[in-house]
CSV table of C-alpha atoms in Angstrom, one decimal:
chain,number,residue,atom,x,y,z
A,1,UNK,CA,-39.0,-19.8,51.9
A,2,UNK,CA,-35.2,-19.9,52.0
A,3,UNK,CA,-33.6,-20.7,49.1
A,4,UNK,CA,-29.8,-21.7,48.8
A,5,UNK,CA,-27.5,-19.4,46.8
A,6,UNK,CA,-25.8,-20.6,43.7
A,7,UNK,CA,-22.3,-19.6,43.4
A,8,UNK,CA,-20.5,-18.3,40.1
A,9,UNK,CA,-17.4,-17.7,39.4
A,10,UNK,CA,-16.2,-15.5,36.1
A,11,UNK,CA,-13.0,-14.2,34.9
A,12,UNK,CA,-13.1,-11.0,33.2
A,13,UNK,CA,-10.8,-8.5,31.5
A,14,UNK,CA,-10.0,-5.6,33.8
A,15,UNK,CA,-11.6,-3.0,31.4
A,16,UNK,CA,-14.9,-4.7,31.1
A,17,UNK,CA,-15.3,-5.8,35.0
A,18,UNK,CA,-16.8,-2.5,36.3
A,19,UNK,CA,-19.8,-2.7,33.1
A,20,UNK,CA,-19.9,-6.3,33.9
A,21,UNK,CA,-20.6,-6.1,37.4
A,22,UNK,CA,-22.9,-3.7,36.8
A,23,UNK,CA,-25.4,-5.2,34.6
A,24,UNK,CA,-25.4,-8.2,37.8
A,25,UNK,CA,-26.4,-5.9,40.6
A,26,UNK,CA,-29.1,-4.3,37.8
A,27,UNK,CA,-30.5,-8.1,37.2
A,28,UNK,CA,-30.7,-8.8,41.1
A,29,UNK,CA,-27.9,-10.5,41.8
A,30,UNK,CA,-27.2,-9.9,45.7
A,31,UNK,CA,-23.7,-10.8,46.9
A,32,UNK,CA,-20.9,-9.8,44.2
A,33,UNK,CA,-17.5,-10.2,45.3
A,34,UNK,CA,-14.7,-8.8,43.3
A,35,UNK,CA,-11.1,-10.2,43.1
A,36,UNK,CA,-8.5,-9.5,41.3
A,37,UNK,CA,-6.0,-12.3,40.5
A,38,UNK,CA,-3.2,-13.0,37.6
A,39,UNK,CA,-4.5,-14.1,34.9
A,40,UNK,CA,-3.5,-17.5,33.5
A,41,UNK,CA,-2.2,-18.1,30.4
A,42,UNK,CA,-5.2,-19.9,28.8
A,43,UNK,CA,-7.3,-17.2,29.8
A,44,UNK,CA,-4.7,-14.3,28.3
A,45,UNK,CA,-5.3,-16.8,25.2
A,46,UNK,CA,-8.8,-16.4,24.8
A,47,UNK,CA,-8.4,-12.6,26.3
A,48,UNK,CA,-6.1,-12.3,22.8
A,49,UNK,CA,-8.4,-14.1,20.8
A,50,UNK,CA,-11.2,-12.2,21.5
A,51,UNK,CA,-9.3,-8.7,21.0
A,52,UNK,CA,-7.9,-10.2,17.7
A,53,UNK,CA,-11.6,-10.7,16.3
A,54,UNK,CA,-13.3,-7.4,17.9
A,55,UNK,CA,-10.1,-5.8,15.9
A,56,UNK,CA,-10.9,-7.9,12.8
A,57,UNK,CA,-14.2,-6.7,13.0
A,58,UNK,CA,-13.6,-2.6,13.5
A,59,UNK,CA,-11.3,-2.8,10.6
A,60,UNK,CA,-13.8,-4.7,8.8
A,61,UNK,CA,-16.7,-2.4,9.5
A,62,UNK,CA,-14.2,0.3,8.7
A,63,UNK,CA,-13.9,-1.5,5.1
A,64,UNK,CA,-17.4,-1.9,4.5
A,65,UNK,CA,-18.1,1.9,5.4
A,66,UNK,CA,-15.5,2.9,3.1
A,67,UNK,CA,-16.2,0.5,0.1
A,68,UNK,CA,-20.1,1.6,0.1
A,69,UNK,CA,-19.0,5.2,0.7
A,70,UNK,CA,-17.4,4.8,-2.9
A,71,UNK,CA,-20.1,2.9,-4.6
A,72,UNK,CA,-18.0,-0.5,-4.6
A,73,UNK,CA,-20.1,-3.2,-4.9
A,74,UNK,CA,-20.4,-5.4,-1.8
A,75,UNK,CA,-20.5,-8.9,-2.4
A,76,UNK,CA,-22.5,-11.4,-1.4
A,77,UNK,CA,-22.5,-13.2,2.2
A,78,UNK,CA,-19.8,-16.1,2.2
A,79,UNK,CA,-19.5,-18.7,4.6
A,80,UNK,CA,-16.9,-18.2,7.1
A,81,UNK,CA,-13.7,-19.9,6.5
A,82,UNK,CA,-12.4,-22.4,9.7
A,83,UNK,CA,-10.5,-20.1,10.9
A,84,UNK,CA,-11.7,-15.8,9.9
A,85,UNK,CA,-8.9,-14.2,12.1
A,86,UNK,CA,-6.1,-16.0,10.6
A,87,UNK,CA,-7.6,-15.5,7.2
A,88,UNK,CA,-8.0,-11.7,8.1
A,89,UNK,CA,-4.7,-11.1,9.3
A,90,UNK,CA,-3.2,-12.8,5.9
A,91,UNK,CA,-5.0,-10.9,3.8
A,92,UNK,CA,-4.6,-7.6,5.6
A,93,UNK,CA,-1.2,-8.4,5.5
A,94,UNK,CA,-1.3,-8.8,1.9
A,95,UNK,CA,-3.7,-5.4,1.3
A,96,UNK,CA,-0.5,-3.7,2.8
A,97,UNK,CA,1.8,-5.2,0.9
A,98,UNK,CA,0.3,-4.7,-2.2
A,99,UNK,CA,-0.7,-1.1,-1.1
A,100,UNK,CA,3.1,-0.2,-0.2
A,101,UNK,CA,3.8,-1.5,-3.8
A,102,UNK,CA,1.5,0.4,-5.5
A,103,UNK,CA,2.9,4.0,-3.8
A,104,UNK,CA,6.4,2.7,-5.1
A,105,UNK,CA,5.1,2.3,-9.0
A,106,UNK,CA,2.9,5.4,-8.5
A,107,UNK,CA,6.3,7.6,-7.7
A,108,UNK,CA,8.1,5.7,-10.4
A,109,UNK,CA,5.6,5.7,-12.7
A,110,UNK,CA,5.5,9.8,-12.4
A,111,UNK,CA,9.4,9.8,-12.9
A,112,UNK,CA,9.3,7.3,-16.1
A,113,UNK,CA,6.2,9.4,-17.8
A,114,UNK,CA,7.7,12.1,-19.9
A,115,UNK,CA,10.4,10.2,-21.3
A,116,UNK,CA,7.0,8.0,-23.0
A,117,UNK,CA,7.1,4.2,-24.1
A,118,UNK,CA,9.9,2.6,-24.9
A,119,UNK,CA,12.4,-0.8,-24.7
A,120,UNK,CA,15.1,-2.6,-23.8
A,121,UNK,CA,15.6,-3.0,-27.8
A,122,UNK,CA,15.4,0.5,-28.6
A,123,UNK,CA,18.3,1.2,-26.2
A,124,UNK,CA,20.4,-1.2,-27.8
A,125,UNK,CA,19.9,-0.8,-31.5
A,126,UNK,CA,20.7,3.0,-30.7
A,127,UNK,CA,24.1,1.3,-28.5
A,128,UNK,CA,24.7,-1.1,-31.7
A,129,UNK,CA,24.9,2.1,-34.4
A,130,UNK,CA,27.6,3.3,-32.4
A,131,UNK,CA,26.0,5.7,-30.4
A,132,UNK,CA,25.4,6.4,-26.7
A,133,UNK,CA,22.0,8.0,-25.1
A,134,UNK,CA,22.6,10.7,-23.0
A,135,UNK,CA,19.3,12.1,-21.5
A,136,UNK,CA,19.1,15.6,-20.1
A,137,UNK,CA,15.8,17.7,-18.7
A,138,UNK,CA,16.2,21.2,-18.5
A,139,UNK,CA,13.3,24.3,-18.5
A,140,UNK,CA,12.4,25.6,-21.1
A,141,UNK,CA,13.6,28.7,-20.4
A,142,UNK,CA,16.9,28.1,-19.7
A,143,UNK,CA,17.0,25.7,-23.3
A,144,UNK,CA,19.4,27.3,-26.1
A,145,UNK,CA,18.6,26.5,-29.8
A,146,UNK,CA,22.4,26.9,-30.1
A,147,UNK,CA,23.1,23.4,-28.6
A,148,UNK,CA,21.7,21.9,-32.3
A,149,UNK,CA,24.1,23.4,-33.6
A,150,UNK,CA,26.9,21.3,-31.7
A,151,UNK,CA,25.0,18.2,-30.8
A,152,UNK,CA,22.3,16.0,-32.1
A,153,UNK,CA,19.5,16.7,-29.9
A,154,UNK,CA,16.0,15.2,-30.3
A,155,UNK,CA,13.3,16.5,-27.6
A,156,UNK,CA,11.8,13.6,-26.1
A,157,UNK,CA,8.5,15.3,-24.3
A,158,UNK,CA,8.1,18.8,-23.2
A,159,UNK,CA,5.7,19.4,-20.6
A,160,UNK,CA,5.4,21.8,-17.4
A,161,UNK,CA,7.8,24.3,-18.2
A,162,UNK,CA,10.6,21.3,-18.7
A,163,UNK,CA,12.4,19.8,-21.6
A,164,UNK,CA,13.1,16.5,-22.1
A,165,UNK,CA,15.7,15.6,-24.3
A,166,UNK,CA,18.3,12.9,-25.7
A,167,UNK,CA,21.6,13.5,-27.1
A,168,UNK,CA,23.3,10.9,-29.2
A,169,UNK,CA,27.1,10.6,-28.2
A,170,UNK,CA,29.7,8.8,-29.9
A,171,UNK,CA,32.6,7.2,-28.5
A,172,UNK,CA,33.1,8.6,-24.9
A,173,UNK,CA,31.8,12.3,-26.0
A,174,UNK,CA,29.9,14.5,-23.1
A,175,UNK,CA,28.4,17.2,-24.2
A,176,UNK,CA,29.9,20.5,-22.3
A,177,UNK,CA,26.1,21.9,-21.4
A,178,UNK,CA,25.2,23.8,-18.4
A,179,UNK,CA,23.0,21.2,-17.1
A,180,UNK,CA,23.3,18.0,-15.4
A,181,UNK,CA,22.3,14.8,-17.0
A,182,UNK,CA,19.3,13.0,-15.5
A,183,UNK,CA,18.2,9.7,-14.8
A,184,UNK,CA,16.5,7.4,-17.3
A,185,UNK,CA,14.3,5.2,-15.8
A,186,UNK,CA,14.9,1.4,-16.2
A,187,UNK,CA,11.4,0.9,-16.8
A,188,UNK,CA,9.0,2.3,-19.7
A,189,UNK,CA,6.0,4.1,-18.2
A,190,UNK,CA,3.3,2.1,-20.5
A,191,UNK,CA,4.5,-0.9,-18.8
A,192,UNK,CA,4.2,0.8,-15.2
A,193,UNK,CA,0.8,1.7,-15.9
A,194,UNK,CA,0.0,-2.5,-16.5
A,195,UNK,CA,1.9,-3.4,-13.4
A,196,UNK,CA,0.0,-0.1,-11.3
A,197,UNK,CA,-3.6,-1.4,-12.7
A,198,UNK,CA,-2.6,-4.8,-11.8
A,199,UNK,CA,-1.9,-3.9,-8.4
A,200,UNK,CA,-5.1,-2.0,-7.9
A,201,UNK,CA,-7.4,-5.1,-9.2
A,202,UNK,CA,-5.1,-7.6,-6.7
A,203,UNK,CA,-6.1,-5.0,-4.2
A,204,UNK,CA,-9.7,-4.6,-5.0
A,205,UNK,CA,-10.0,-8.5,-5.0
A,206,UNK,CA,-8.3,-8.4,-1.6
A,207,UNK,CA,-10.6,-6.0,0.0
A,208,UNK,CA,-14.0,-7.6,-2.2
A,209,UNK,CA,-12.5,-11.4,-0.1
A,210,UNK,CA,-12.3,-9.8,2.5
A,211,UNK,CA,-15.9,-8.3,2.8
């Protein structure tokens, strides 16, 4: 008994035809006819909407794989928000952000260290007693006790083979030593440290929303 052929018609992505036409001939399908055409723009939609979430869910996988490769706890399932991709990109988005941020305090952080905890208000009751901060690192090899002698120096830190110091000027004085003055950072390391841990929980409770 003859019966009449039914007639499909599918548009697929150029990398997925040849797989795809495949697993037709293996399932019997007898006549396959392949064109190729431009595609039209709501197919290149879905075509983009589809790579969008097979993205979102490599870099997801690639999350998960990581977080249970350090012991982070996964949470539980959540139901899927109305639209996943969008809320993926956002909070990728904002994982980078926030990661980019964190290298910046990281670097400051290492500058502002050695020079310890301090404020705003320390700086200008040392201003107000008529005196002005000068801060100066130097090895510790190259240090000479003589410099007490000629200026009032108070060491700061000294760690890794380098001095940290602080010379209190009055007036416009500059002390005439052999090395150059350094850069105090505007920001006390103890309060880098709260901004750096805050940045790695906003992170974490990126990356736990995200999963």
């Amino acid at each position: 008994m003859i019966k009449k052929m039914t007639k499909y018609s599918f548009v697929i992505f150029h990398k997925e035809a040849d797989a795809f036409l495949k697993s037709l001939q293996e399932i019997g399908v007898v006549d396959v006819t392949r064109q190729k055409r431009a595609i039209d723009s709501l197919s290149m939609e879905k075509f983009e909407e589809i790579a969008q979430y097979n993205s979102a869910a490599k870099a997801l996988k690639r999350l998960k794989d990581e977080s249970l490769a350090a012991k982070v706890t996964i949470p539980a399932e959540k139901p899927l928000t109305e639209n996943p991709v969008k809320r993926y990109q956002e909070l990728s988005a904002e994982i980078e952000r926030t990661k980019n941020n964190l290298a910046l305090l990281k670097a400051e952080y290492k500058m502002a260290e050695p020079w310890g905890a301090f404020t705003e208000k320390n700086i200008s009751d040392i201003k107000a007693l008529g005196y002005k901060p000068l801060f100066y690192t130097v090895s510790k090899a190259k240090y000479e006790k003589e410099w007490e002698n000629e200026w009032p120096i108070f060491t700061v830190n000294a760690t890794e083979g380098k001095m940290y110091l602080v010379i209190l000027a009055q007036n416009d004085e500059k002390p005439s030593l052999p090395v150059q003055e350094a850069t105090f950072p505007q920001t006390s390391a103890d309060v880098l440290l709260d901004e750096i841990k805050a940045a790695e929980e906003k992170m974490a409770s990126c990356k736990s929303t995200l999963l």
